Amino acid sequence: MDSLALPCLILLCFPLLQFLSAATTINLGSSLSSTSSNSSWLSPSEDFAFGFRQLNNNSDLFLLAIWFNKIPERTIVWHANGDNPAPRGSTLELTATGLLLKDPGGKTIWDGKPDKKVSDAAMLDTGNFVLRASGNNSDYAWQSFKNPTDTILPTQILDLDSVLISRLTETNFSKGRFELRFSNGSLKLISVAWPSRFQYKSYYTSNTGSANSTGSGHQLVFNESADVYIVKDNGQIVQLPQWAKLSPRVDHYFRVTLDFDGVLAEYAHPKNSSTNQSWFPTRTLPDDICRRLFNEIGSGTCGFNSYCLLQNGRPFCDCPPGYVLADPNNRFRGCKPNFWQGCGPDDGSRNAQELYEIREFNNVDWPFGDYERLEPYNQTECEISCLHDCLCAVAIYDGNRCWKKKLPLSNGWLRDTGFSKVLFKVRKGNFPGYSDNSGSKKERGPLFLLGAFLLGGSIFCNAFLLLAILIFLKWRRRKYENNVQDSSTSETNLRFFSYNELKEATGGFKEELGRGSFGIVYKGVLKSASGKAIAVKKLDRLAQEREREFKSEVSAIGRTHHKNLVQLLGFCDEALNRLLVYEFMGNGTLANLIFAIPKPDWNLRVRISLEIARGLVYLHEECNVPIIHCDIKPQNILLDNYFSAKISDFGLSKLLLSDQSRTHTMIRGTRGYVAPEWFKNAPVSAKVDVYSFGVMLLEIICCRRSVEMEVEEEGRAILTDWAYDCYAEGRLDVLVDSDEPAMADRSRLQKWLMIAMWCIREDPSKRPTMKVVLQMLEGLLEVPNPPCPSSFSIAVTGS
Ligand SMILES: *[C@@H]1O[C@H](CO)[C@@H](O)[C@H](O)[C@H]1NC(C)=O
Ligand SMILES: *[C@@H]1O[C@H](CO)[C@@H](O)[C@H](O)[C@H]1NC(C)=O
Ligand SMILES: *[C@@H]1O[C@H](CO)[C@@H](O)[C@H](O)[C@H]1NC(C)=O
Ligand SMILES: *[C@@H]1O[C@H](CO)[C@@H](O)[C@H](O)[C@H]1NC(C)=O
Ligand SMILES: *[C@@H]1O[C@H](CO)[C@@H](O)[C@H](O)[C@H]1NC(C)=O
Ligand SMILES: *[C@@H]1O[C@H](CO)[C@@H](O)[C@H](O)[C@H]1NC(C)=O
Ligand SMILES: *[C@@H]1O[C@H](CO)[C@@H](O)[C@H](O)[C@H]1NC(C)=O
Ligand SMILES: *[C@@H]1O[C@H](CO)[C@@H](O)[C@H](O)[C@H]1NC(C)=O
Ligand SMILES: *[C@@H]1O[C@H](CO)[C@@H](O)[C@H](O)[C@H]1NC(C)=O
Ligand SMILES: *[C@@H]1O[C@H](CO)[C@@H](O)[C@H](O)[C@H]1NC(C)=O
């Protein structure tokens, strides 16, 4: 009988309970087939399914897998044949000797063959697919939990010598570049040479090996309440170093996955899919893979010639100027120069300084690849030396010494500012942000031809051809430069705009979008780039001594990438004109949304608050150089076409503030949102943003401004005080003005009020960090009862 028809029939004929127990057992002789309809065996709760999954949408290839069955993502947690996908029409059979996956021709693709005889199989509610041994119902002849791929689930235990292998990319289930090995008592994360799988040194280890007298790691346990720890052979439990403790949640699914980018992450997903939330990481290892993964051979976290920057705890790979992604579909495959780099046929004979120029690209370090050290040298000498050396791809100059490096560059990572100067040799005529993949081919073709003719032809022909080719190249270059002029910027490199171009794009700075503390913002449309809408900010007061730093600050802002930050597209820096060009946000500011009538939906407000918190965590903790915003308020949060919140104006305070100690400057920020330490002589830290976030969170919750002078009741004028009073009296309904969806979500409402109270504590050191705030908002950390706020806010806002 058809395997799918059987449970259906039972469902129709018997009460539910009987169906459930019947569905758990899969009898010998049952089979699944990878036809166009997806067939699977479900666990009794239907949380998990085992069966065939189509790879990509339209492909004729299938994966035998286990997945979360109740959430929209249908996330795969185990797979059998990632390296060897099954064609349409393949079958899986359950026999007394085990599982057998065969292609339509009858050839075995994969098997799960235990050494014991099998009586039947079951998909368990834990996500474990088991083959029961015949004669003993509690003995498993084979189980997916003991043959993990890249994911483990709660209740799963890894014994010594277990291995997890990452997949190659998000959607390609072939064996990838990273492994988790639990051997010799320690958990290790290792990168391997791909595809030969030679093991490089580990980039994380739990150090629970036998050399320590207190016993050696014996099992890696992911327990029922989503805690991950190592049990030693003496019974002692050891938490993974650097992995914070979680407060347990029963309403979430959990998994720990070794992702394709090498990060081991624990994820949670609300079981109730109507909350619209998807998987979010709760903990990750290692803390900074860009820095930890470091080998003399191999490319490092990212591919060769690229560099790694950390975003939300994950590596992001980018290319230096003059280089483009080697595989546009896979950022981890490295970068290649978009010009001919090396000792080719066009070198030597012509003046290198006509062909190449130096681009400074600071603060990125490629620790290996040095082949020469010149000392003492000044920067000019260093640059000229590299330009004239066909082996030299980049030179590092530290004030006295000049190191020359050759390709490929490896282990690149973005360092803090203050690292030596990184001088890239690029071909003239290439725009820094230009990333047309065909660029290198265009240039290479004729040059290779040239080489070939020089070797083979007569002198006369050569001279003639040489002339023809040079003319062709010149024409080519001109065309190329013209293309470059109006090419839009790539996603990572900033584009340089001329003042006239922006004047034209904004129709002579006509349509004003708003006036901020840094200047006026105008709407514009880029003529060249398919009519893309932009927002142009004209900076009006740049501190004198900051002018030199304008470019480097702007490029630091340009290097931030987060979906909750407004993306900087480019800038103009001509004489006294300094303008920043941003993506245009279709739905205006958060202030327009929350202070409007009727109030926006509670769930939308909840989502927006979480998004802002994520953006701030990124600015404070995940950028290479932490960025303090200093002016967080609803007017500086923009909403895109999907009402996703994006923080704007970040990074500007540093640029425009002439002295960070602010003794002789005005207070930055806006009345009602500024933290008390601005008024004292206390140092200003990221906690000022936490304060402003707290005030803004209250505004989002209550849909009213932090200060309202025209209110009937005096006690209501200052939002922070009124909110605390209402909270203390338990009168949340007054606070949200009987907002029904908010009252229905009372426990969140109460918790978030408490979080806001913690954010606006007077003593900055008592305020939580944004990361902790985010974890509390997400419900991952408990929120302690807040103390009564000081009356300081009255003094501030009343002045
Ligand atoms: C099979 O599953 C894939 C992925 O889950 C889904 O996109 C597709 O629509 C399913 N096909 C059918 C016929 O249900
Ligand atoms: C697969 O489907 C998703 C949405 O269902 C779509 O966005 C994507 O473009 C599709 N990919 C292919 C290769 O068809
Ligand atoms: C059945 O298997 C379990 C687990 O392996 C084992 O503890 C038990 O002794 C076995 N029972 C028999 C009767 O073999
Ligand atoms: C996965 O990547 C490998 C290596 O690039 C490739 O051979 C294979 O075809 C890919 N698999 C799928 C399903 O795309
Ligand atoms: C485990 O320890 C042994 C002996 O110290 C060593 O030879 C082996 O390479 C180690 N294995 C791993 C995976 O580190
Ligand atoms: C033993 O433990 C200490 C601290 O817990 C650690 O620093 C050391 O590396 C460990 N040694 C081994 C061999 O695991
Ligand atoms: C999981 O482990 C933690 C401690 O590591 C413990 O507090 C908790 O009770 C355990 N949960 C279960 C279900 O065993
Ligand atoms: C899921 O969440 C929605 C809205 O948050 C709620 O109405 C519903 O009762 C929840 N369902 C379950 C099963 O908890
Ligand atoms: C869930 O997300 C979708 C797409 O992002 C959106 O259209 C929908 O309104 C959201 N639903 C809720 C309840 O937030
Ligand atoms: C660098 O050194 C060269 C040769 O010693 C000298 O001509 C040049 O002026 C120096 N440049 C600077 C900027 O000091």
PDB file of N, CA and C in Angstrom, residues 2 186 217 331 338 466 498 522 560 591 643 687 767:
ATOM      1  N   ASP A   2       0.405   2.282  -0.601  1.00  0.00           N
ATOM      2  CA  ASP A   2       1.126   3.556  -0.626  1.00  0.00           C
ATOM      3  C   ASP A   2       1.389   4.028   0.814  1.00  0.00           C
ATOM      4  N   SER A 186      38.118  17.223  24.157  1.00  0.00           N
ATOM      5  CA  SER A 186      37.820  18.630  23.913  1.00  0.00           C
ATOM      6  C   SER A 186      36.961  18.807  22.678  1.00  0.00           C
ATOM      7  N   GLY A 217      36.934  15.476  29.042  1.00  0.00           N
ATOM      8  CA  GLY A 217      35.598  15.516  28.461  1.00  0.00           C
ATOM      9  C   GLY A 217      35.194  14.154  27.919  1.00  0.00           C
ATOM     10  N   ARG A 331      30.381  34.779  -1.541  1.00  0.00           N
ATOM     11  CA  ARG A 331      31.340  35.752  -1.027  1.00  0.00           C
ATOM     12  C   ARG A 331      32.538  35.098  -0.377  1.00  0.00           C
ATOM     13  N   ASN A 338      40.663  43.114 -10.588  1.00  0.00           N
ATOM     14  CA  ASN A 338      39.919  43.315 -11.829  1.00  0.00           C
ATOM     15  C   ASN A 338      40.830  43.913 -12.895  1.00  0.00           C
ATOM     16  N   LEU A 466      51.334  45.361 -32.776  1.00  0.00           N
ATOM     17  CA  LEU A 466      51.535  46.060 -31.517  1.00  0.00           C
ATOM     18  C   LEU A 466      50.806  47.405 -31.560  1.00  0.00           C
ATOM     19  N   SER A 498      30.204  63.931  -7.769  1.00  0.00           N
ATOM     20  CA  SER A 498      30.601  65.324  -7.936  1.00  0.00           C
ATOM     21  C   SER A 498      29.440  66.194  -7.455  1.00  0.00           C
ATOM     22  N   TYR A 522      17.917  66.411   1.358  1.00  0.00           N
ATOM     23  CA  TYR A 522      17.109  66.617   0.167  1.00  0.00           C
ATOM     24  C   TYR A 522      16.826  65.284  -0.513  1.00  0.00           C
ATOM     25  N   THR A 560      30.046  49.957   7.468  1.00  0.00           N
ATOM     26  CA  THR A 560      29.040  49.311   8.310  1.00  0.00           C
ATOM     27  C   THR A 560      27.984  48.689   7.411  1.00  0.00           C
ATOM     28  N   ALA A 591       9.159  59.073  14.195  1.00  0.00           N
ATOM     29  CA  ALA A 591       8.374  60.094  14.888  1.00  0.00           C
ATOM     30  C   ALA A 591       7.035  60.288  14.178  1.00  0.00           C
ATOM     31  N   PHE A 643       8.357  49.106   6.323  1.00  0.00           N
ATOM     32  CA  PHE A 643       8.317  49.563   7.709  1.00  0.00           C
ATOM     33  C   PHE A 643       9.367  48.885   8.574  1.00  0.00           C
ATOM     34  N   LYS A 687      26.760  54.124  26.754  1.00  0.00           N
ATOM     35  CA  LYS A 687      25.583  54.101  27.614  1.00  0.00           C
ATOM     36  C   LYS A 687      24.672  55.317  27.385  1.00  0.00           C
ATOM     37  N   ARG A 767      23.272  51.028  33.962  1.00  0.00           N
ATOM     38  CA  ARG A 767      22.450  50.699  32.794  1.00  0.00           C
ATOM     39  C   ARG A 767      23.000  49.448  32.109  1.00  0.00           C
TER      40      ARG A 767
END
